[in-house]
Coordinates of C-alpha atoms in Angstrom, one line a residue:
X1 CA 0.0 0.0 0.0
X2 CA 1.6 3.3 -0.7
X3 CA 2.6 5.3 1.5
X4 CA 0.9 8.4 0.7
X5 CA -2.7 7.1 1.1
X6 CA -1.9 6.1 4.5
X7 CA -4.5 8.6 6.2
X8 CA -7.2 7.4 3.4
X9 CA -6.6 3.3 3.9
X10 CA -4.3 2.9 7.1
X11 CA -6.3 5.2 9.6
X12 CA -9.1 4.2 11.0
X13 CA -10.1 7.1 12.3
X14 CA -9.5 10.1 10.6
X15 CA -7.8 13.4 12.0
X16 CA -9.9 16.1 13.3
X17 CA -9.5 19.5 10.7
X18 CA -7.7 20.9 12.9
X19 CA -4.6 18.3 13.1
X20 CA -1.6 17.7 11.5
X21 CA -1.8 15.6 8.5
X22 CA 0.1 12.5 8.1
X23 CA 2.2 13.6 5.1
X24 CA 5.5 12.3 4.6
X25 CA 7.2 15.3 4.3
X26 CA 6.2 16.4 7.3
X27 CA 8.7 15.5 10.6
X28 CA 7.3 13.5 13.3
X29 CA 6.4 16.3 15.6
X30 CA 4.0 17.8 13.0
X31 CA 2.5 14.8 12.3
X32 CA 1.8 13.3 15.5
X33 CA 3.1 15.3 18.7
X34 CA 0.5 16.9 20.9
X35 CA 3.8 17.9 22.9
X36 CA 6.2 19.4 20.0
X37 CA 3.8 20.1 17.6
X38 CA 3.4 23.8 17.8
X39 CA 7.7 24.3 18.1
X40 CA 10.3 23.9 16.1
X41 CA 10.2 20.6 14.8
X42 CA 8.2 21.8 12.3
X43 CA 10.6 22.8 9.6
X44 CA 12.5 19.1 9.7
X45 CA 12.5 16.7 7.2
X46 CA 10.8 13.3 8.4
X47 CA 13.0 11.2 10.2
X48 CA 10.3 7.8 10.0
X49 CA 10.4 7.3 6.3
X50 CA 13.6 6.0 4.7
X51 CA 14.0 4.8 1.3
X52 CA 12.7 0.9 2.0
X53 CA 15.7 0.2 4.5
X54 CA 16.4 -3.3 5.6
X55 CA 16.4 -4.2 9.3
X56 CA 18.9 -3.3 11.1
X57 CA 21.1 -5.4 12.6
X58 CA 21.8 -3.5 15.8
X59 CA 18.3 -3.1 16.4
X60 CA 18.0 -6.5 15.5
X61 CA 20.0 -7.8 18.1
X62 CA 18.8 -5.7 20.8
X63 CA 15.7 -7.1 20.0
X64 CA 16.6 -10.9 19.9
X65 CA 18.4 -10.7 23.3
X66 CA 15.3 -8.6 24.7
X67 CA 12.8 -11.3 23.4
X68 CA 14.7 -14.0 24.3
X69 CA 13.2 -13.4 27.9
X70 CA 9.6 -14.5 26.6
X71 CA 10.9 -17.9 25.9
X72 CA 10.5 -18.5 29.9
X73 CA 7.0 -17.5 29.7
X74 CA 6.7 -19.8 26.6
X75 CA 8.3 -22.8 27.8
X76 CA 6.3 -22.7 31.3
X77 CA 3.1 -22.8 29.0
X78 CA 4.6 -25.7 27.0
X79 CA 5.7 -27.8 29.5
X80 CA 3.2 -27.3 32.4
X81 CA 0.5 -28.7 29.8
X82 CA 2.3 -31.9 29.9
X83 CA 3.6 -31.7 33.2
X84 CA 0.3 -31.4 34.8
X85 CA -0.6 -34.8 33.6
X86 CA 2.5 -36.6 35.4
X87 CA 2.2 -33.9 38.6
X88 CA -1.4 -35.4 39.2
X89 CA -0.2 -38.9 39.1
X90 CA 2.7 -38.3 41.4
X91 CA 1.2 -35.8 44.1
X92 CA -2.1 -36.9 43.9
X93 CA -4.0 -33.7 43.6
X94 CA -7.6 -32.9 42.1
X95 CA -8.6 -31.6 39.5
X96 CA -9.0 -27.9 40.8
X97 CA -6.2 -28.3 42.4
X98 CA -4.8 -28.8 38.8
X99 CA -6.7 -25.7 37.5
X100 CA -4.9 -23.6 40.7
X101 CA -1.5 -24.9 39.9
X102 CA -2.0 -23.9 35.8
X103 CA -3.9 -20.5 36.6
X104 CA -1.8 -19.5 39.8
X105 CA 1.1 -18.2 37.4
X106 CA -0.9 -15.7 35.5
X107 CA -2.4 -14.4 38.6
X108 CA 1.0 -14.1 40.3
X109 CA 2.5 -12.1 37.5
X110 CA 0.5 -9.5 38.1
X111 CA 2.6 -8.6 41.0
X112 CA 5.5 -8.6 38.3
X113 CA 3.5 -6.6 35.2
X114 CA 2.0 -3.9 38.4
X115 CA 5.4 -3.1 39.5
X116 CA 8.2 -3.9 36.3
X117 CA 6.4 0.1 34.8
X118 CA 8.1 1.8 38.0
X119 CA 10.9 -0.4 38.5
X120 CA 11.9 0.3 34.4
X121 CA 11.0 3.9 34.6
X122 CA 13.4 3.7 37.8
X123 CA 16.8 1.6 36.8
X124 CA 15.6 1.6 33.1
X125 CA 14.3 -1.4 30.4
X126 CA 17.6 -3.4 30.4
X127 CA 17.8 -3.8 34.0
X128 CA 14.3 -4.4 34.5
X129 CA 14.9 -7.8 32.1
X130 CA 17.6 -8.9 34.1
X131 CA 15.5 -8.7 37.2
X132 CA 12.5 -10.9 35.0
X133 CA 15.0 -13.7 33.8
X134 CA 16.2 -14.0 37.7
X135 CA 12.9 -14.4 39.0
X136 CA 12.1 -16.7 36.7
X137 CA 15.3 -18.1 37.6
X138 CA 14.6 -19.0 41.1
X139 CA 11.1 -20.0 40.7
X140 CA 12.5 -22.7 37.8
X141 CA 14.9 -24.2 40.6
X142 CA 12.1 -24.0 43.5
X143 CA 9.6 -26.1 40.8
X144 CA 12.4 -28.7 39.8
X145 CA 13.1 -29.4 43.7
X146 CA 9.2 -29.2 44.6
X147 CA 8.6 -32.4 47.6
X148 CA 5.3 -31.4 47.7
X149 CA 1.9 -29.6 46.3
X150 CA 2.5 -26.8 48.3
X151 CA 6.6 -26.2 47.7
X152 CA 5.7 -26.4 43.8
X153 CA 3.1 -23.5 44.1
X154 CA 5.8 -21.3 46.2
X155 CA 8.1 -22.1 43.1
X156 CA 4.8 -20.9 40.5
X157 CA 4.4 -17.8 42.9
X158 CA 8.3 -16.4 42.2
X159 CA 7.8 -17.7 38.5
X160 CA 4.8 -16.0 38.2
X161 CA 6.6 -12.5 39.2
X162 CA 9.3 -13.2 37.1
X163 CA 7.0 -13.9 34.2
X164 CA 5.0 -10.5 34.8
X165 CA 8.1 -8.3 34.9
X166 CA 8.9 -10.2 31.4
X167 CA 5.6 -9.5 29.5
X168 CA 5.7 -5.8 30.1
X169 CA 9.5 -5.0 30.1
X170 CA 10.4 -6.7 26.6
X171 CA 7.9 -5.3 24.1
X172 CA 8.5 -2.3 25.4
X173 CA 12.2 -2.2 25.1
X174 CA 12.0 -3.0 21.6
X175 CA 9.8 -0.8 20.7
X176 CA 11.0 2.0 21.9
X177 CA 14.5 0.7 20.7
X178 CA 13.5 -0.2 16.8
X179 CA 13.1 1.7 13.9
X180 CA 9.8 2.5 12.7
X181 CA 9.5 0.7 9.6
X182 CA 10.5 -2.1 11.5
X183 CA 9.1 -1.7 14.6
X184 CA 5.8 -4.3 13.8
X185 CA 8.7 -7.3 12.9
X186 CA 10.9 -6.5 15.8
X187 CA 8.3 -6.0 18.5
X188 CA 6.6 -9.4 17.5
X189 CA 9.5 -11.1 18.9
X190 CA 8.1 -11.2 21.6
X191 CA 5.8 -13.2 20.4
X192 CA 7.8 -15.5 18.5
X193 CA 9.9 -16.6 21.7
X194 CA 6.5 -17.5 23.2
X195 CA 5.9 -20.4 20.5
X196 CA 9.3 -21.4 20.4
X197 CA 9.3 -21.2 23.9
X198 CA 5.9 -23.6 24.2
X199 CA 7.5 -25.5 21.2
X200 CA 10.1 -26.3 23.5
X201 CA 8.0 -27.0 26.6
X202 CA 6.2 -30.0 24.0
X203 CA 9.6 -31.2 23.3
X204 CA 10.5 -31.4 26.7
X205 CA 7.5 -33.0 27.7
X206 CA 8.0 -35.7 24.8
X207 CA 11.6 -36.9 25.4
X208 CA 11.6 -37.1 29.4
X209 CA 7.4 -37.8 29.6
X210 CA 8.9 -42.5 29.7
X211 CA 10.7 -41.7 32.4
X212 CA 9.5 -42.2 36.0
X213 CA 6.3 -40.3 37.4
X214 CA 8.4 -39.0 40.5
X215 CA 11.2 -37.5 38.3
X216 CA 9.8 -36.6 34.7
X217 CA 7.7 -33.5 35.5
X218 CA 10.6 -32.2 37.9
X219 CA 13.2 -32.3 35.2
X220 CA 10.7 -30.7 32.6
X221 CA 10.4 -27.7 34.8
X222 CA 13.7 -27.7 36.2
X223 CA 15.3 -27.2 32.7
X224 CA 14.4 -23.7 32.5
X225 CA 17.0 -22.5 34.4
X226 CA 19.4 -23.0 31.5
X227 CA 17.3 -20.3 29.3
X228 CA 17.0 -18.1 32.4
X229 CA 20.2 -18.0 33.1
X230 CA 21.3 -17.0 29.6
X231 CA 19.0 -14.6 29.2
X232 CA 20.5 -13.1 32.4
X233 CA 23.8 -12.9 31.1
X234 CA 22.7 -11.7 27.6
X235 CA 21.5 -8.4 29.0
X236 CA 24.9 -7.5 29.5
X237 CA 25.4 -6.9 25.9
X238 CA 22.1 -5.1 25.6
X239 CA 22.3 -0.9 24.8
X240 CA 19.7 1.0 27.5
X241 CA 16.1 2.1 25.7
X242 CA 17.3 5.4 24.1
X243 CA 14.2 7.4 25.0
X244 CA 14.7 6.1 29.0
X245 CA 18.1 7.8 28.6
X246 CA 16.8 10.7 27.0
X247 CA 14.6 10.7 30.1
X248 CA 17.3 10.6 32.2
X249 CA 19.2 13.6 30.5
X250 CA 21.8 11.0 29.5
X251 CA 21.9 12.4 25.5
X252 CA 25.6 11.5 24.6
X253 CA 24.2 8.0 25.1
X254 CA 21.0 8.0 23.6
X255 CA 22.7 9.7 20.5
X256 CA 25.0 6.5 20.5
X257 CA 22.3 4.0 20.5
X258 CA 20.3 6.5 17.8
X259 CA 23.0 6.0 15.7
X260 CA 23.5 2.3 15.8
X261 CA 19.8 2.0 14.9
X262 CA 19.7 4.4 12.1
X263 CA 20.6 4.7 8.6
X264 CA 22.7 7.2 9.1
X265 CA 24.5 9.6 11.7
X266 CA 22.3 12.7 10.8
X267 CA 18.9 10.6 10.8
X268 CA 20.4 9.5 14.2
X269 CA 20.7 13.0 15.0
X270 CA 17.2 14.4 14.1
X271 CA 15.3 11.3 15.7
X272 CA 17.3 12.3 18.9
X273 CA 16.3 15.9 18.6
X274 CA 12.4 14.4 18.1
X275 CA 12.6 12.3 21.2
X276 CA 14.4 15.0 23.1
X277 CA 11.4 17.8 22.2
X278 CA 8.7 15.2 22.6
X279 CA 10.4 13.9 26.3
X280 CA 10.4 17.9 27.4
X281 CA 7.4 18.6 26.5
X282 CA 5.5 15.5 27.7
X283 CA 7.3 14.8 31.1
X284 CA 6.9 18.5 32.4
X285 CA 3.4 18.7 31.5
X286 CA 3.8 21.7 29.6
X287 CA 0.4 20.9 27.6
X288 CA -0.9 18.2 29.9
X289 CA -1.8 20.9 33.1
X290 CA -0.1 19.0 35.4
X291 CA 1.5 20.5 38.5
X292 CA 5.3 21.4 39.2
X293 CA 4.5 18.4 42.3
X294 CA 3.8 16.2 39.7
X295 CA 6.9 16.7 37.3
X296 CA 9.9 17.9 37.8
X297 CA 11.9 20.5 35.7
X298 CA 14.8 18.7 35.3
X299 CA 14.1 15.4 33.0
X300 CA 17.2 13.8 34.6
X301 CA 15.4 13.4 38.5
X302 CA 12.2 12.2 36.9
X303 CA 10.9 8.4 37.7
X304 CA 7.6 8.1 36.6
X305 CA 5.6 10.3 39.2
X306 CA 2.6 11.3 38.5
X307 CA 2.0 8.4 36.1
X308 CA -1.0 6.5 37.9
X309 CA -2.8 10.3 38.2
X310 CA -2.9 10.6 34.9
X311 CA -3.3 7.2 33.6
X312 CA -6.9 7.2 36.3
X313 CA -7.6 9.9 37.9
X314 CA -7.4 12.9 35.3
X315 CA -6.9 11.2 32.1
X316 CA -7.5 13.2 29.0
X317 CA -9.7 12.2 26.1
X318 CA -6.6 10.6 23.9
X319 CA -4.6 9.0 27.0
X320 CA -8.3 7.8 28.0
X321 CA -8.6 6.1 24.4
X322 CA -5.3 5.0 24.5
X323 CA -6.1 2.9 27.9
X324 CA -9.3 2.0 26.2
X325 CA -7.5 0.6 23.2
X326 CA -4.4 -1.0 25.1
X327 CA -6.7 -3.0 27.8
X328 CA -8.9 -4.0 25.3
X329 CA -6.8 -5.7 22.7
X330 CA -5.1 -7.4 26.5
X331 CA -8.4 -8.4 27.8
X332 CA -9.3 -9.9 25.0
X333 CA -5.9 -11.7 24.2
X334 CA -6.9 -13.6 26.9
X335 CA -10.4 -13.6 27.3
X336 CA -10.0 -15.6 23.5
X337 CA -8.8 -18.9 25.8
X338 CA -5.4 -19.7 24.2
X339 CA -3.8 -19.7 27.1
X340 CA -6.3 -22.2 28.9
X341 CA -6.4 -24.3 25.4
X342 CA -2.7 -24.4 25.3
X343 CA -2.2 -25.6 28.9
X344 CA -5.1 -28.1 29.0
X345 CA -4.3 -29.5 25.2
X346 CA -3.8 -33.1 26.2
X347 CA -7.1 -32.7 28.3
X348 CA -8.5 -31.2 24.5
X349 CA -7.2 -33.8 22.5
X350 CA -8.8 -36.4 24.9
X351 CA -11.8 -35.0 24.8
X352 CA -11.3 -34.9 20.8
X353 CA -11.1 -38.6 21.4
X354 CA -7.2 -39.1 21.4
X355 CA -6.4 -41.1 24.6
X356 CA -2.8 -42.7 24.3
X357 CA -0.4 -40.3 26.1
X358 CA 2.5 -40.6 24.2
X359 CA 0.2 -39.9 20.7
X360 CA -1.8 -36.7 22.9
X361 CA 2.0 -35.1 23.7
X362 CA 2.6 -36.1 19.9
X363 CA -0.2 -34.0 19.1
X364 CA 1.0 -31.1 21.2
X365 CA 4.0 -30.9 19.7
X366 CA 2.7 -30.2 16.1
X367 CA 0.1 -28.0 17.3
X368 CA 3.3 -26.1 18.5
X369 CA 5.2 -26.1 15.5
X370 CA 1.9 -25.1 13.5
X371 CA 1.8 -21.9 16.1
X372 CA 5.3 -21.0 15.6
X373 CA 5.2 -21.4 11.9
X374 CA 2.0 -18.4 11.6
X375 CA 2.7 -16.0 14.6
X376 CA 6.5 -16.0 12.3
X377 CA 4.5 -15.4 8.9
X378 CA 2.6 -12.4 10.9
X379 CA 6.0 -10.5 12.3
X380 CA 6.9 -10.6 9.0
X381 CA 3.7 -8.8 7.0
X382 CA 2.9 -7.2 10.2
X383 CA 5.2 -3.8 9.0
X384 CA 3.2 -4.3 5.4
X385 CA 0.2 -4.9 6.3
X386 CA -0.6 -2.8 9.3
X387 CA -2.0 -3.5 12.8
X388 CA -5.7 -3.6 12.1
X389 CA -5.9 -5.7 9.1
X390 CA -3.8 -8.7 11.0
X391 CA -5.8 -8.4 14.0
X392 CA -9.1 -8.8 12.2
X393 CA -7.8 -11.1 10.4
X394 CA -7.2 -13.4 13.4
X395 CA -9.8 -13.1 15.4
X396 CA -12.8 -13.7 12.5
X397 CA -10.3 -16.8 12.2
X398 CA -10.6 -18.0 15.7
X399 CA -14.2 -17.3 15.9
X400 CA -14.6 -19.8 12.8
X401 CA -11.8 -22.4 14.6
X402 CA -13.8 -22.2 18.0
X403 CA -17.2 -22.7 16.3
X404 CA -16.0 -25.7 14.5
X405 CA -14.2 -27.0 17.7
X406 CA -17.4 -26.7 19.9
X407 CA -19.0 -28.3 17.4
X408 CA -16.8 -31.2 17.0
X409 CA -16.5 -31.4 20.4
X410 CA -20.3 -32.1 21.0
X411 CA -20.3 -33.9 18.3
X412 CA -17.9 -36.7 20.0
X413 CA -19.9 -36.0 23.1
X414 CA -23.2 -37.0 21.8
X415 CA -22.3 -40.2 19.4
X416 CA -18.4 -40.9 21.1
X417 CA -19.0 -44.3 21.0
X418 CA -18.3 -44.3 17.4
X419 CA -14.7 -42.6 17.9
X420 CA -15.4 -41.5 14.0
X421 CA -12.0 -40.4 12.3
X422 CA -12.8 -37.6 10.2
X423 CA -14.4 -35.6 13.3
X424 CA -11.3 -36.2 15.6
X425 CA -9.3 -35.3 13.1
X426 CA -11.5 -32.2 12.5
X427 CA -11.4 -31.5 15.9
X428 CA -7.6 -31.4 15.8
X429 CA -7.6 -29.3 12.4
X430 CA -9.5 -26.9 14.3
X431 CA -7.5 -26.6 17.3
X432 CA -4.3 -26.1 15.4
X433 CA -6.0 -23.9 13.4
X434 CA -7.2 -21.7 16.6
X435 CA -3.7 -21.0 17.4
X436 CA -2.7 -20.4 14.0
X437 CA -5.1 -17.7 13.7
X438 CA -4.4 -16.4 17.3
X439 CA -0.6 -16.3 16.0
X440 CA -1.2 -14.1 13.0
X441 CA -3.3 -11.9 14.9
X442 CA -4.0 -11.1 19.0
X443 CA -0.6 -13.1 20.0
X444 CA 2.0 -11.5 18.2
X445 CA -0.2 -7.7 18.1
X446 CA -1.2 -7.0 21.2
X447 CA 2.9 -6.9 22.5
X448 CA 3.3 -4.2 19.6
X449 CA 0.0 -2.3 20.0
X450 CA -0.1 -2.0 23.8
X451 CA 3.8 -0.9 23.9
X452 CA 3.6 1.8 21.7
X453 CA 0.3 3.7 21.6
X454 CA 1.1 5.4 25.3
X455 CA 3.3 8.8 24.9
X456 CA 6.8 8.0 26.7
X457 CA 5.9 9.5 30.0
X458 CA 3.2 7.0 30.4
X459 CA 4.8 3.5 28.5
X460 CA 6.3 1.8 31.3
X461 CA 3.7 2.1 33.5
X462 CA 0.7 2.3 30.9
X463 CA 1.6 -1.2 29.8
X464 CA 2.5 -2.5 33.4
X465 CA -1.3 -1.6 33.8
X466 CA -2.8 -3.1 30.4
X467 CA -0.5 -6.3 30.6
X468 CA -2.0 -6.5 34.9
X469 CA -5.5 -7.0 33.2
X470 CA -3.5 -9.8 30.5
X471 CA -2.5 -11.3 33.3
X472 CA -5.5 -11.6 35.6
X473 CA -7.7 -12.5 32.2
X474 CA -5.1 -15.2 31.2
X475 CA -5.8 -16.3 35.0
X476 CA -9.2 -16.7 35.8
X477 CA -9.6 -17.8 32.1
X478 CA -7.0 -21.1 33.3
X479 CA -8.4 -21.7 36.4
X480 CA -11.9 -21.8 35.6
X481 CA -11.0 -23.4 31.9
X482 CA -11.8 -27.3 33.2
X483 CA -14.5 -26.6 35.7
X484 CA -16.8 -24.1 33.4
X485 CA -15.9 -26.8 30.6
X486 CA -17.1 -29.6 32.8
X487 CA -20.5 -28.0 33.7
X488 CA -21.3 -26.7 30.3
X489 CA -19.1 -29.5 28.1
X490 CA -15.9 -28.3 26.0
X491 CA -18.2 -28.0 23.1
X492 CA -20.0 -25.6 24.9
X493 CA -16.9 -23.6 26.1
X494 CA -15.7 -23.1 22.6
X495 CA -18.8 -21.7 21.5
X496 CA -18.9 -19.5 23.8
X497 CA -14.8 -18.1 23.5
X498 CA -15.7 -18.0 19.5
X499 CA -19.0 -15.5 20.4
X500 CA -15.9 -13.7 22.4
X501 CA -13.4 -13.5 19.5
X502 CA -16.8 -12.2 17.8
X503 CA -16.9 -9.3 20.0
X504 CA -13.5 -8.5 19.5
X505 CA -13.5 -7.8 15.9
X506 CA -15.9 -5.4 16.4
X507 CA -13.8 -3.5 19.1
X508 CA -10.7 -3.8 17.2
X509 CA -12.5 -2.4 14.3
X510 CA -14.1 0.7 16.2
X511 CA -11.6 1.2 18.6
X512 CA -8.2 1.1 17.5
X513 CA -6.6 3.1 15.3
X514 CA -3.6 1.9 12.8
X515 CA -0.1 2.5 13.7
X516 CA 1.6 0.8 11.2
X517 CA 4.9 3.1 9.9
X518 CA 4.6 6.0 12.7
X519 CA 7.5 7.1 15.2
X520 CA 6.5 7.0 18.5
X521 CA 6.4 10.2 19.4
X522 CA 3.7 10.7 16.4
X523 CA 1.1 8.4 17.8
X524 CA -0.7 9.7 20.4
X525 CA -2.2 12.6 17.5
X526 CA -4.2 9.2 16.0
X527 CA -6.3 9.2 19.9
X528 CA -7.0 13.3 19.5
X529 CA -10.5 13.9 18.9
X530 CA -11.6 11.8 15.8
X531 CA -15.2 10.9 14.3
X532 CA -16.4 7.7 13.8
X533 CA -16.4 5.8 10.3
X534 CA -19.6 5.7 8.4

């Protein structure tokens, strides 16, 4: 799509008459910044549109090593679904008890997502991911050595904090790290490290799953120290965020990294000129009306204060959209019941009338590779085909999935006895095809939506609060997953998450606007005051 009809085709709202249009030879300030708009910005050339640059391999690497992280998160998911099955047989626990172990992660890392937004804003991204890939660290060794029930939850608690700190903290850092054009691909890796992560946790379960009840599920959860512990070391070749350090008055270094991650040293040097107008401007409250209490003069003392009042209490109209938008496309990540379908697959499959072990961890393992092979395919068109368009896209596609499911699924329920082929094997067409679709759309998106729509003074924590409601989704959504399936049969359940993944197109159609090929300090113009589409 060119990218002159971008406010025709790529917005879906359109711009009030009395904002900046998105031109391309406009700079970044005039097109999107409610902070620099009205100074001198106005009379650069546009730093966000290069003549069709490859990826840069600074950026790039950044990006890998941030990402990396999410492989933890991935791997739990992965594994646990197999573990679960041995964990029951060994400890002799129920079935809710099950559904607490599973769900108890997501609800933990709340405590993680609620406080990584201050803790970056504080020491800044890099060391925020080191403090994510230690948690996850200790909780790893605390679940390998697990006795009991209860020493195995204590081990899903720190895991669970360490996981939190990991959703918000990673997207984040790349984004605000990569280059526009690039930013889709580069903050989907995220994303990407999830599935190879839970492609990994399949694996796991496979190879040590003939081994002895009492052992296999301790060395399938212990073996994430290994990635933990890399990724710990790997952040000590990471560069700092260069807008933190622009935060922190620290522009001899954030020129640095600019420069790295540019084409060139003089693009380096007007994207740090951008960020440096925007950051003044936006953390002082010049146009904001907030209070010398509430931000400092000096950029180089500030830590976030003042954050939560804005983000709650005295929102305006475009960070109140912006909150809309980034808790919506989270809530309903979750609310879509991938999570809860990825950890209770086997218990899926054998409800889809696969009842050998060995085959239903067989099954789980190409249901992973499927996953990885389409939420890759989306970071790839995600920078060509915009935000919107994938996000439909995948949530029409797992409304379809889930129908089909649910009714395969009560299908088997209601004439089992005949264990008929083709509808098993529809049934696991359909699950792999749920994820699929959840790959090319909500998986891989809402990490790049929800960390860069917020202006800079409100990223950290503004994502720290949309990924808190990710997280306490993806939990209630695990722990209830078996008992609301068992009262109103799986069938039923997936009818009922494909009437949610119908709602969702409809509020990723009204509500959020596309962001594909915009700095971030041009964004937050897309949330002004806007008309609906006829």
């Amino acid at each position: 799509m060119e990218e002159n009809s971008a406010e025709e085709h790529h917005y879906y709202y359109p711009l009030p008459a009395s904002a900046p249009k998105a031109d391309s030879n406009l700079s970044d300030a005039e097109k999107g910044g409610t902070c620099a708009e009205e100074n001198s910005l106005h009379n650069k050339p546009s730093t966000s549109q290069s003549n069709n640059p490859g990826i840069n391999k600074y950026a790039l690497g950044g990006a890998i090593l941030a990402s990396t992280n999410s492989i933890l998160l991935g791997y739990d998911i992965g594994v646990m679904s197999g573990a679960a099955l041995f964990i029951r047989q060994d400890l002799k626990i129920t079935s809710v008890q099950v559904e607490i172990l599973v769900g108890c992660l997501n609800v933990c890392s709340l405590i993680g997502s609620l406080a990584s937004g201050k803790t970056s804003d504080l020491i800044g991204r890099r060391y925020t991911i080191m403090i994510a890939a230690a948690t996850f660290l200790i909780g790893a060794i605390l679940m390998g050595l697990a006795p009991s029930f209860l020493f195995l939850m204590v081990g899903r608690v720190v895991a669970g904090i360490g996981v939190g700190y990991s959703l918000m903290i990673s997207p984040v850092y790349v984004a605000e790290l990569s280059p526009a054009l690039t930013r889709g691909l580069l903050t989907s890796l995220p994303e990407v490290f999830i599935s190879v992560g839970i492609l990994l946790g399949y694996v796991s379960n496979y190879a040590f799953s003939s081994l002895p009840n009492d052992i296999n599920w301790r060395i399938m959860l212990g073996v994430a120290v290994f990635p933990a512990f890399a990724v710990a070391l790997g952040v000590l070749a990471m560069p700092e965020s260069p807008r933190w350090l622009v935060v922190k008055g620290r522009y001899e270094e954030a020129k640095q990294v600019l420069i790295r991650t540019s084409e060139n040293k003089g693009e380096a040097e007007l994207r740090l000129a951008e960020i440096q107008e925007a950051a003044s401007a936006s953390i002082t409250g010049k146009d904001k009306g907030c209070s010398s209490s509430d931000s400092p003069n000096n950029s180089g003392t500030w830590h976030g204060q003042g954050v939560w009042k804005e983000l709650l209490v005295t929102p305006t109209r475009p960070v109140f959209r912006i909150l809309v938008a980034a808790i919506g496309v989270n809530f309903f990540m979750q609310a879509s019941g991938n999570d809860a379908v990825i950890y209770y697959s086997p218990e899926v499959f054998k409800e889809a009338g696969i009842v050998n072990e060995k085959q239903l961890v067989g099954v789980t393992i190409i249901m992973g590779i499927t996953k990885t092979c389409f939420v890759l395919i989306s970071a790839m068109f995600m920078d060509r085909f915009g935000r919107r368009p994938m996000l439909m896209l995948g949530s029409c596609g797992m409304a379809m999935s889930l129908f089909l499911l649910g009714f395969g699924c009560t299908f088997l329920k209601l004439y089992g006895d005949t264990h008929d082929g083709l509808v098993i094997a529809l049934c696991v067409v359909a699950v792999c095809a749920t994820v699929s679709f959840f790959s090319i759309g909500l998986g891989p998106t809402t990490w790049v939506y929800s960390s860069e729509i917020f202006p800079l003074r409100l990223r950290a924590q503004g994502s720290s609060l949309a990924i808190s409601v990710n997280r306490v989704v993806s939990g209630v959504v695990s722990m209830t997953f078996l008992s609301v399936s068992e009262a109103i049969t799986f069938g039923g359940m997936f009818f009922v998450l494909g009437g949610v993944m119908v709602c969702a197109t409809f509020f990723f159609y009204y509500f959020l606007p596309e962001t594909k090929g915009k700095n971030l300090e041009e964004i937050e113009a897309l949330f002004e005051d806007q008309t609906r589409p006829v």
